[in-house]
Amino acid sequence: MLIAPISTVNDFVDGINRVLNSYKPSAKLTLIQLAWLRTVIIGIIVTEKFCWAVFERRSLGNSKANALRWMFYRAKISWHLLLQASVCHIIKSYSVDAGVLAIDDSDKKRSKITSRIPNAHKIKDKTTGGYMNGQEMLFMVLITDCVTIPIDFCFYTPDPELSKWRKVNKQLKKQGVPAKDRPARPKPNDSYPSKQTLAAKMVKDFTRTFPEVRVKATLADALYGTQKFMDEVSSTTQSQVISQLRCNQLVRCRGKWINVTDYFKRYPGIESTLAIRGKPDEKVTMYGCRIHVKAHGKKRFVIALKYEGESDYRYLVASDLSWRYIDIARAYTLRWLIEVFIQDWKAYGGWNKLAKQQGEEGSTRGVTLSLLCDHLLLLHPEQVVLLKNNKPGLPAGCVVERLKSEALINTVTQIVNSDDPQEVLEEFSKALKEVLPRRDSAKHMAGLDLGRLEPTPSLAAKNDTQHKIASLA
């Protein structure tokens, strides 16, 4: 596959530029910046990597790695408006006026020593159960009745003082040291906001930037099921916030505090059906009630939910008590869509596979460009026709294959339509061979010394003598 002009990419970038011009005329991209942005987006889509050297090879040397890198770091582009303009372009294209926000986090594994890559720290490796050095990101998507749009992202860095305290506190707790004799928890540091704080800020930024889009609900996993987060987001959006409670959370029952697990043992769920993301109903065991949650200091709608085949309940918690519990449970099933987005983004967005751009700008701008590629997949003509006619959309992989095919077809078309196709083909073949990388293989020993691979006569005779002595003994 080669990097060649694609009409879909051209239309997408032009649409973003029109929005930028409407925001702020000085933020409008220049012709050189537009050409650069088209090249990078096509490069990410075709190669599924974020690497300047790969882009140069795939463009047959027409786009130099140093020039692409210079534009990335030095060009005066309104990066803070670029992703926002792309989101606005999609919202207008699909006439979105309402939706559900979903928040989740993901990680990017890095090498053990990352002095020039920001926000890298020790994190839990979910695949192995151990630990690794990497970056953590929070993502927010807008789920509508037509399309799911990635809206915003941010990097998370834990407070080093808080991390040290947790480590010491855990050790002392194991030793049986009472809480009063252990060091006090350090005060929050504004330089290292928590994930809940970052997520609440993303929600606030979205409601301020897109007031025309009504947020019907906000979904997040158990990490965000805190009183502060739920109240702050509910106040910002004036809508429902749904998360999860841990099984050891205390709730009030007949004047006493008991954990939520024991509470629902007294009031077990009943078998019913639940529509999962609009698909046919599935059998579930479910029960919900409005009860006082101690950690939240107020009443919440708490739902015990267990799917068929599961042995343990999960406990959903909602801020708005006026909803039916069946509607809360059904809405929370939409949170799975952000998991699908993250999987697609990691597979086809390029940044997660090969991204060594350094500094805060390298990481932030790299993810921004990667998300623009995901937006491009939503505006592919075939995808738009399907979604607007309430038909199942194409998976990200299918759209990527179509764009790769279009890039290849455009390359061949340019050769065929030239004045001298044979000459252009020969030049094309020559350029293709020149950009193909040449590396020395470590598998073969050609040109290297294998060493002396034969016995030494004197040592062989000595060995025979020792064998004869041993046999006589």
Coordinates of C-alpha atoms in Angstrom, one line a residue:
M1 CA 0.0 0.0 0.0
L2 CA 1.2 3.5 -0.7
I3 CA 0.2 6.9 0.6
A4 CA -1.8 8.6 -2.2
P5 CA -4.5 11.3 -2.1
I6 CA -7.9 10.0 -1.0
S7 CA -11.0 12.1 -1.6
T8 CA -12.5 11.0 1.8
V9 CA -9.5 12.3 3.7
N10 CA -9.5 15.5 1.6
D11 CA -13.2 16.2 2.4
F12 CA -12.7 15.3 6.1
V13 CA -9.7 17.7 6.5
D14 CA -11.5 20.5 4.6
G15 CA -14.5 20.1 6.8
I16 CA -12.3 20.5 9.9
N17 CA -10.7 23.6 8.5
R18 CA -14.1 25.2 7.8
V19 CA -15.1 24.6 11.5
L20 CA -11.7 26.1 12.6
N21 CA -12.4 29.2 10.5
S22 CA -15.8 29.6 12.1
Y23 CA -14.3 29.3 15.5
K24 CA -11.4 31.6 14.9
P25 CA -10.2 32.8 11.5
S26 CA -6.6 32.9 12.7
A27 CA -6.9 29.2 13.6
K28 CA -7.6 28.2 10.0
L29 CA -5.0 25.9 8.6
T30 CA -2.7 27.0 5.8
L31 CA -2.3 25.1 2.5
I32 CA 0.9 23.6 3.7
Q33 CA -0.6 22.6 7.0
L34 CA -3.6 21.1 5.2
A35 CA -1.3 19.0 3.0
W36 CA 0.7 17.9 6.0
L37 CA -2.4 16.9 7.9
R38 CA -3.8 14.9 5.0
T39 CA -0.4 13.1 4.6
V40 CA -0.3 12.1 8.3
I41 CA -3.9 10.9 8.5
I42 CA -3.5 8.8 5.3
G43 CA -0.2 7.5 6.7
I44 CA -1.7 6.4 9.9
I45 CA -4.7 4.7 8.2
V46 CA -2.5 2.9 5.6
T47 CA 0.3 1.9 7.8
E48 CA -1.6 1.6 11.1
K49 CA 1.5 3.1 12.7
F50 CA 2.6 6.5 13.9
C51 CA 6.2 6.7 12.6
W52 CA 7.7 9.4 10.4
A53 CA 10.2 7.0 8.8
V54 CA 7.4 4.6 7.8
F55 CA 5.4 7.5 6.3
E56 CA 8.4 8.5 4.2
R57 CA 8.9 5.0 2.8
R58 CA 5.2 4.6 2.0
S59 CA 5.2 7.9 0.2
L60 CA 8.2 6.8 -1.9
G61 CA 10.2 9.7 -0.4
N62 CA 7.8 12.4 -1.4
S63 CA 7.2 13.2 2.2
K64 CA 10.4 13.5 4.2
A65 CA 10.5 12.3 7.8
N66 CA 12.3 15.4 9.0
A67 CA 9.8 17.7 7.3
L68 CA 6.8 15.8 8.8
R69 CA 8.5 15.8 12.2
W70 CA 9.2 19.6 12.0
M71 CA 5.6 20.4 11.2
F72 CA 4.4 18.2 14.1
Y73 CA 6.5 20.1 16.7
R74 CA 7.0 23.6 15.1
A75 CA 4.0 24.4 13.0
K76 CA 1.6 27.0 14.5
I77 CA -1.5 24.8 14.6
S78 CA -4.3 25.4 17.1
W79 CA -4.0 21.9 18.6
H80 CA -6.4 22.5 21.4
L81 CA -9.1 23.4 18.8
L82 CA -8.3 20.7 16.2
L83 CA -10.0 17.8 18.0
Q84 CA -12.9 20.0 19.1
A85 CA -13.4 21.1 15.4
S86 CA -13.4 17.5 14.3
V87 CA -16.0 16.6 16.9
C88 CA -18.1 19.5 15.8
H89 CA -17.9 18.4 12.2
I90 CA -19.2 15.0 13.0
I91 CA -22.0 16.3 15.3
K92 CA -23.2 18.5 12.4
S93 CA -22.8 15.8 9.8
Y94 CA -25.1 13.4 11.9
S95 CA -27.3 16.2 13.3
V96 CA -26.6 15.1 16.9
D97 CA -28.7 16.9 19.5
A98 CA -28.6 14.4 22.5
G99 CA -26.6 11.5 23.7
V100 CA -25.0 9.6 26.6
L101 CA -21.4 10.2 27.8
A102 CA -19.2 7.3 28.7
I103 CA -15.9 7.5 30.5
D104 CA -13.1 4.9 30.8
D105 CA -9.4 4.7 31.1
S106 CA -6.7 2.7 29.2
D107 CA -2.9 2.3 29.2
K108 CA 0.0 2.3 26.8
K109 CA 3.0 0.1 27.7
R110 CA 6.4 1.8 27.5
S111 CA 10.0 0.7 28.1
K112 CA 11.4 0.6 31.6
I113 CA 13.4 3.8 31.1
T114 CA 11.3 6.7 29.6
S115 CA 13.1 9.9 30.5
R116 CA 11.7 11.8 27.4
I117 CA 8.1 10.5 27.4
P118 CA 5.8 12.2 29.9
N119 CA 3.3 10.8 32.3
A120 CA 5.0 7.4 32.4
H121 CA 4.7 5.6 35.7
K122 CA 4.3 2.2 37.3
I123 CA 0.9 0.7 36.5
K124 CA -0.8 -2.7 36.9
D125 CA -0.5 -5.0 33.9
K126 CA -4.0 -6.5 33.4
T127 CA -2.7 -9.2 31.0
T128 CA 0.0 -10.6 33.3
G129 CA -1.1 -9.5 36.8
G130 CA 2.3 -7.9 37.3
Y131 CA 3.4 -4.3 36.9
M132 CA 4.8 -2.3 34.0
N133 CA 6.0 1.2 33.1
G134 CA 3.5 3.0 30.9
Q135 CA 1.1 5.9 30.3
E136 CA -2.5 6.0 31.5
M137 CA -5.2 7.9 29.5
L138 CA -8.8 8.8 30.1
F139 CA -11.2 8.7 27.2
M140 CA -14.8 10.1 26.8
V141 CA -17.2 9.2 24.1
L142 CA -20.6 10.4 23.1
I143 CA -23.1 7.6 22.5
T144 CA -26.1 8.6 20.3
D145 CA -28.9 6.7 18.7
C146 CA -26.9 6.8 15.5
V147 CA -23.2 6.9 16.1
T148 CA -20.6 6.7 18.9
I149 CA -18.1 9.6 18.8
P150 CA -14.8 9.9 20.7
I151 CA -15.0 13.3 22.3
D152 CA -12.0 14.0 24.5
F153 CA -9.0 12.5 26.3
C154 CA -6.4 13.3 28.9
F155 CA -3.3 11.8 30.5
Y156 CA -3.3 10.8 34.1
T157 CA -0.2 11.0 36.4
P158 CA -0.5 9.8 40.1
D159 CA 0.7 12.0 42.9
P160 CA 4.2 10.6 43.8
E161 CA 3.7 11.6 47.5
L162 CA 0.4 9.8 47.6
S163 CA 1.9 6.7 46.0
K164 CA 4.7 6.6 48.6
W165 CA 2.2 7.0 51.4
R166 CA 0.1 4.1 50.1
K167 CA 3.1 1.9 49.9
V168 CA 4.2 2.7 53.5
N169 CA 0.6 2.5 54.8
K170 CA 0.2 -0.9 53.2
Q171 CA 3.4 -2.3 54.8
L172 CA 2.4 -0.9 58.2
K173 CA -1.1 -2.3 57.9
K174 CA 0.3 -5.7 57.2
Q175 CA 2.5 -5.4 60.3
G176 CA -0.7 -4.7 62.4
V177 CA 0.1 -1.1 63.2
P178 CA -3.2 0.7 64.1
A179 CA -4.4 3.5 61.9
K180 CA -3.7 6.2 64.5
D181 CA 0.0 5.3 64.6
R182 CA 0.4 5.3 60.8
P183 CA 1.3 8.4 58.8
A184 CA -1.6 10.6 57.8
R185 CA -2.7 10.7 54.2
P186 CA -1.1 13.6 52.3
K187 CA -3.3 16.5 51.2
P188 CA -4.4 16.4 47.5
N189 CA -1.9 18.1 45.2
D190 CA -3.6 20.2 42.4
S191 CA -0.6 19.4 40.2
Y192 CA -1.7 15.8 40.1
P193 CA -5.5 15.7 39.8
S194 CA -7.2 12.4 40.3
K195 CA -9.0 10.4 37.6
Q196 CA -12.3 11.5 39.0
T197 CA -11.3 15.2 38.8
L198 CA -10.0 14.8 35.2
A199 CA -13.2 13.0 34.1
A200 CA -15.4 15.6 35.7
K201 CA -13.4 18.4 33.9
M202 CA -13.9 16.6 30.5
V203 CA -17.6 16.5 31.1
K204 CA -17.7 20.2 32.1
D205 CA -15.6 21.1 29.0
F206 CA -18.0 19.2 26.7
T207 CA -21.1 20.8 28.1
R208 CA -19.6 24.3 27.8
T209 CA -18.3 23.7 24.2
F210 CA -21.4 21.9 22.9
P211 CA -24.4 23.4 24.8
E212 CA -26.7 22.3 21.9
V213 CA -26.1 18.6 22.7
R214 CA -28.2 17.5 25.6
V215 CA -26.5 14.9 27.9
K216 CA -29.1 12.3 28.9
A217 CA -26.8 10.4 31.2
T218 CA -23.1 9.8 32.1
L219 CA -21.7 6.3 32.5
A220 CA -18.5 5.2 34.3
D221 CA -17.2 2.2 36.1
A222 CA -16.7 1.6 39.8
L223 CA -13.6 3.8 40.0
Y224 CA -15.9 6.8 39.5
G225 CA -18.7 5.7 41.8
T226 CA -17.8 8.4 44.4
Q227 CA -20.1 10.9 46.0
K228 CA -18.0 13.9 44.7
F229 CA -17.8 12.7 41.1
M230 CA -21.5 11.8 40.8
D231 CA -22.7 15.0 42.4
E232 CA -20.4 17.2 40.4
V233 CA -21.2 15.6 37.0
S234 CA -24.9 15.5 37.8
S235 CA -24.9 19.2 38.6
T236 CA -22.9 20.0 35.4
T237 CA -25.1 18.0 33.0
Q238 CA -28.4 18.2 35.0
S239 CA -28.9 14.6 34.2
Q240 CA -28.5 11.0 35.4
V241 CA -25.0 9.6 36.5
I242 CA -24.6 5.9 36.6
S243 CA -21.7 4.0 38.1
Q244 CA -21.0 1.0 40.3
L245 CA -20.6 0.4 44.0
R246 CA -18.0 -1.9 45.6
C247 CA -19.5 -4.9 47.4
N248 CA -18.3 -3.6 50.8
Q249 CA -20.0 -0.3 50.6
L250 CA -22.3 0.4 53.6
V251 CA -26.0 1.1 53.2
R252 CA -28.7 1.8 55.8
C253 CA -31.1 -1.0 56.6
R254 CA -33.6 -0.6 59.4
G255 CA -31.5 1.9 61.2
K256 CA -28.2 -0.1 60.9
W257 CA -25.3 0.1 58.5
I258 CA -24.6 -3.2 56.6
N259 CA -22.7 -3.8 53.4
V260 CA -24.5 -3.8 50.1
T261 CA -23.9 -7.6 49.6
D262 CA -25.6 -8.5 52.9
Y263 CA -28.5 -6.1 52.1
F264 CA -29.3 -7.8 48.8
K265 CA -29.1 -11.2 50.5
R266 CA -32.1 -10.1 52.5
Y267 CA -33.8 -8.7 49.4
P268 CA -32.7 -11.1 46.6
G269 CA -33.2 -10.2 43.0
I270 CA -36.0 -11.6 40.8
E271 CA -35.6 -13.2 37.4
S272 CA -36.4 -10.9 34.5
T273 CA -35.2 -9.9 31.1
L274 CA -33.0 -6.9 30.0
A275 CA -32.4 -5.4 26.6
I276 CA -28.7 -5.2 26.1
R277 CA -27.8 -2.2 23.9
G278 CA -31.1 -2.5 22.0
K279 CA -30.7 -6.1 21.1
P280 CA -33.0 -9.0 22.1
D281 CA -33.7 -9.4 25.8
E282 CA -31.4 -11.5 27.9
K283 CA -32.2 -13.3 31.1
V284 CA -31.0 -11.5 34.2
T285 CA -31.6 -11.5 38.0
M286 CA -32.2 -8.0 39.2
Y287 CA -33.5 -5.9 42.0
G288 CA -33.3 -2.2 42.8
C289 CA -34.2 0.1 45.6
R290 CA -33.6 3.7 46.8
I291 CA -31.4 3.4 49.9
H292 CA -29.0 5.6 51.9
V293 CA -25.4 5.0 50.9
K294 CA -23.0 6.0 53.8
A295 CA -20.0 7.0 51.7
H296 CA -22.3 9.3 49.6
G297 CA -24.1 10.8 52.5
K298 CA -27.4 10.6 50.8
K299 CA -30.0 8.3 49.1
R300 CA -29.0 6.6 45.8
F301 CA -30.7 4.2 43.5
V302 CA -28.8 1.0 44.0
I303 CA -29.4 -2.0 41.7
A304 CA -28.2 -5.6 42.2
L305 CA -27.7 -7.1 38.7
K306 CA -26.6 -10.6 37.7
Y307 CA -26.5 -12.0 34.2
E308 CA -27.4 -15.6 33.4
G309 CA -24.5 -17.9 34.2
E310 CA -22.9 -15.5 36.8
S311 CA -22.7 -16.3 40.5
D312 CA -22.0 -12.8 41.9
Y313 CA -24.0 -9.6 41.7
R314 CA -22.7 -6.3 40.5
Y315 CA -24.1 -3.2 42.1
L316 CA -25.1 -0.2 40.0
V317 CA -25.6 3.2 41.6
A318 CA -27.5 6.1 40.1
S319 CA -27.8 9.7 41.2
D320 CA -31.3 10.5 39.8
L321 CA -34.0 8.6 41.9
S322 CA -36.8 9.4 39.4
W323 CA -35.7 6.8 36.9
R324 CA -37.0 3.3 36.8
Y325 CA -34.4 0.7 37.8
I326 CA -34.9 -1.2 34.5
D327 CA -34.0 2.0 32.6
I328 CA -30.9 2.5 34.7
A329 CA -29.7 -1.0 34.1
R330 CA -30.4 -0.8 30.4
A331 CA -28.6 2.5 30.1
Y332 CA -25.5 1.2 31.9
T333 CA -25.1 -1.6 29.3
L334 CA -24.2 1.2 26.8
R335 CA -20.9 1.6 28.7
W336 CA -19.5 -1.4 26.8
L337 CA -19.4 0.7 23.7
I338 CA -16.4 2.7 25.0
E339 CA -14.6 -0.6 25.5
V340 CA -15.2 -1.3 21.8
F341 CA -13.9 2.1 20.8
I342 CA -10.7 1.7 22.8
Q343 CA -10.1 -1.7 21.2
D344 CA -10.6 -0.2 17.7
W345 CA -8.4 2.7 18.5
K346 CA -5.6 0.6 19.7
A347 CA -5.8 -1.7 16.7
Y348 CA -6.1 0.9 13.9
G349 CA -5.2 4.3 15.4
G350 CA -1.5 3.9 15.0
W351 CA -0.4 5.6 18.2
N352 CA -0.7 2.6 20.4
K353 CA 1.4 0.4 18.1
L354 CA 4.4 2.6 17.3
A355 CA 4.6 6.1 18.8
K356 CA 7.9 7.4 20.1
Q357 CA 7.2 11.1 19.9
Q358 CA 8.9 12.8 22.8
G359 CA 7.7 15.4 25.3
E360 CA 4.3 16.5 26.4
E361 CA 3.5 17.8 23.0
G362 CA 4.5 14.5 21.3
S363 CA 2.1 12.5 23.4
T364 CA -0.8 14.9 23.3
R365 CA -0.6 15.8 19.7
G366 CA 0.0 12.2 18.7
V367 CA -3.2 11.0 20.4
T368 CA -5.1 13.9 18.8
L369 CA -4.0 12.9 15.3
S370 CA -4.8 9.3 16.1
L371 CA -8.4 10.2 17.2
L372 CA -8.8 12.2 14.0
C373 CA -8.3 9.0 12.2
D374 CA -11.1 7.4 14.2
H375 CA -13.3 10.4 13.3
L376 CA -12.4 9.9 9.6
L377 CA -13.8 6.3 9.8
L378 CA -17.1 7.7 11.0
L379 CA -17.4 10.0 8.0
H380 CA -16.5 7.5 5.3
P381 CA -19.3 7.8 2.7
E382 CA -20.4 4.2 2.9
Q383 CA -20.4 4.4 6.7
V384 CA -22.5 7.6 6.7
V385 CA -25.1 6.1 4.4
L386 CA -25.5 3.0 6.6
L387 CA -25.7 4.8 9.9
K388 CA -28.1 7.5 8.7
N389 CA -30.4 4.9 7.3
N390 CA -30.5 3.0 10.7
K391 CA -28.4 0.1 9.3
P392 CA -25.6 -1.6 11.2
G393 CA -22.4 0.3 10.6
L394 CA -19.1 -1.1 9.3
P395 CA -16.5 -2.2 11.8
A396 CA -13.4 -0.1 11.9
G397 CA -11.3 -2.8 10.2
C398 CA -13.6 -2.9 7.2
V399 CA -13.5 0.9 6.7
V400 CA -9.7 0.9 7.1
E401 CA -9.4 -1.8 4.4
R402 CA -11.6 0.3 2.1
L403 CA -9.4 3.3 2.6
K404 CA -6.3 1.2 1.9
S405 CA -7.8 -0.1 -1.3
E406 CA -8.7 3.5 -2.3
A407 CA -5.1 4.6 -1.7
L408 CA -3.8 1.8 -3.9
I409 CA -6.3 2.4 -6.6
N410 CA -5.5 6.1 -6.7
T411 CA -1.8 5.2 -7.0
V412 CA -2.5 2.9 -10.0
T413 CA -4.8 5.4 -11.5
Q414 CA -2.1 8.1 -11.5
I415 CA 0.2 5.8 -13.3
V416 CA -2.4 4.7 -15.9
N417 CA -3.6 8.2 -16.6
S418 CA -0.1 9.7 -17.1
D419 CA 1.1 10.7 -20.6
D420 CA 3.7 7.9 -20.6
P421 CA 2.5 5.1 -18.3
Q422 CA 5.5 2.9 -19.1
E423 CA 8.0 5.6 -18.1
V424 CA 6.0 6.5 -14.9
L425 CA 5.8 2.8 -14.0
E426 CA 9.5 2.4 -14.3
E427 CA 10.1 5.5 -12.2
F428 CA 7.6 4.2 -9.7
S429 CA 9.3 0.8 -9.5
K430 CA 12.7 2.4 -9.1
A431 CA 11.5 4.7 -6.3
L432 CA 9.8 1.8 -4.6
K433 CA 13.1 -0.2 -4.6
E434 CA 15.1 2.8 -3.3
V435 CA 12.8 3.4 -0.3
L436 CA 12.7 -0.3 0.7
P437 CA 14.8 -0.6 3.9
R438 CA 17.9 -2.7 3.8
R439 CA 18.9 -4.3 7.1
D440 CA 21.5 -6.9 7.9
S441 CA 20.0 -10.2 9.0
A442 CA 21.3 -11.8 12.2
K443 CA 20.0 -15.2 11.2
H444 CA 22.8 -16.0 8.7
M445 CA 26.5 -16.4 9.1
A446 CA 27.6 -15.3 5.6
G447 CA 30.8 -13.2 5.9
L448 CA 31.3 -14.1 9.6
D449 CA 33.6 -16.6 11.2
L450 CA 31.9 -19.8 12.5
G451 CA 35.0 -20.7 14.5
R452 CA 37.1 -23.9 14.5
L453 CA 34.6 -26.7 14.5
E454 CA 36.9 -29.8 14.6
P455 CA 38.7 -31.9 17.2
T456 CA 42.3 -31.1 18.3
P457 CA 44.6 -34.2 17.7
S458 CA 46.6 -33.8 20.9
L459 CA 43.4 -33.5 23.0
A460 CA 41.8 -36.4 21.2
A461 CA 44.8 -38.6 22.0
K462 CA 44.8 -37.6 25.6
N463 CA 41.1 -38.3 25.8
D464 CA 41.6 -41.8 24.3
T465 CA 44.4 -42.5 26.9
Q466 CA 42.1 -41.5 29.8
H467 CA 39.4 -43.8 28.5
K468 CA 41.8 -46.8 28.3
I469 CA 43.0 -46.2 31.9
A470 CA 39.5 -46.0 33.1
S471 CA 38.5 -49.2 31.4
L472 CA 41.5 -51.1 32.9
A473 CA 40.6 -49.8 36.4

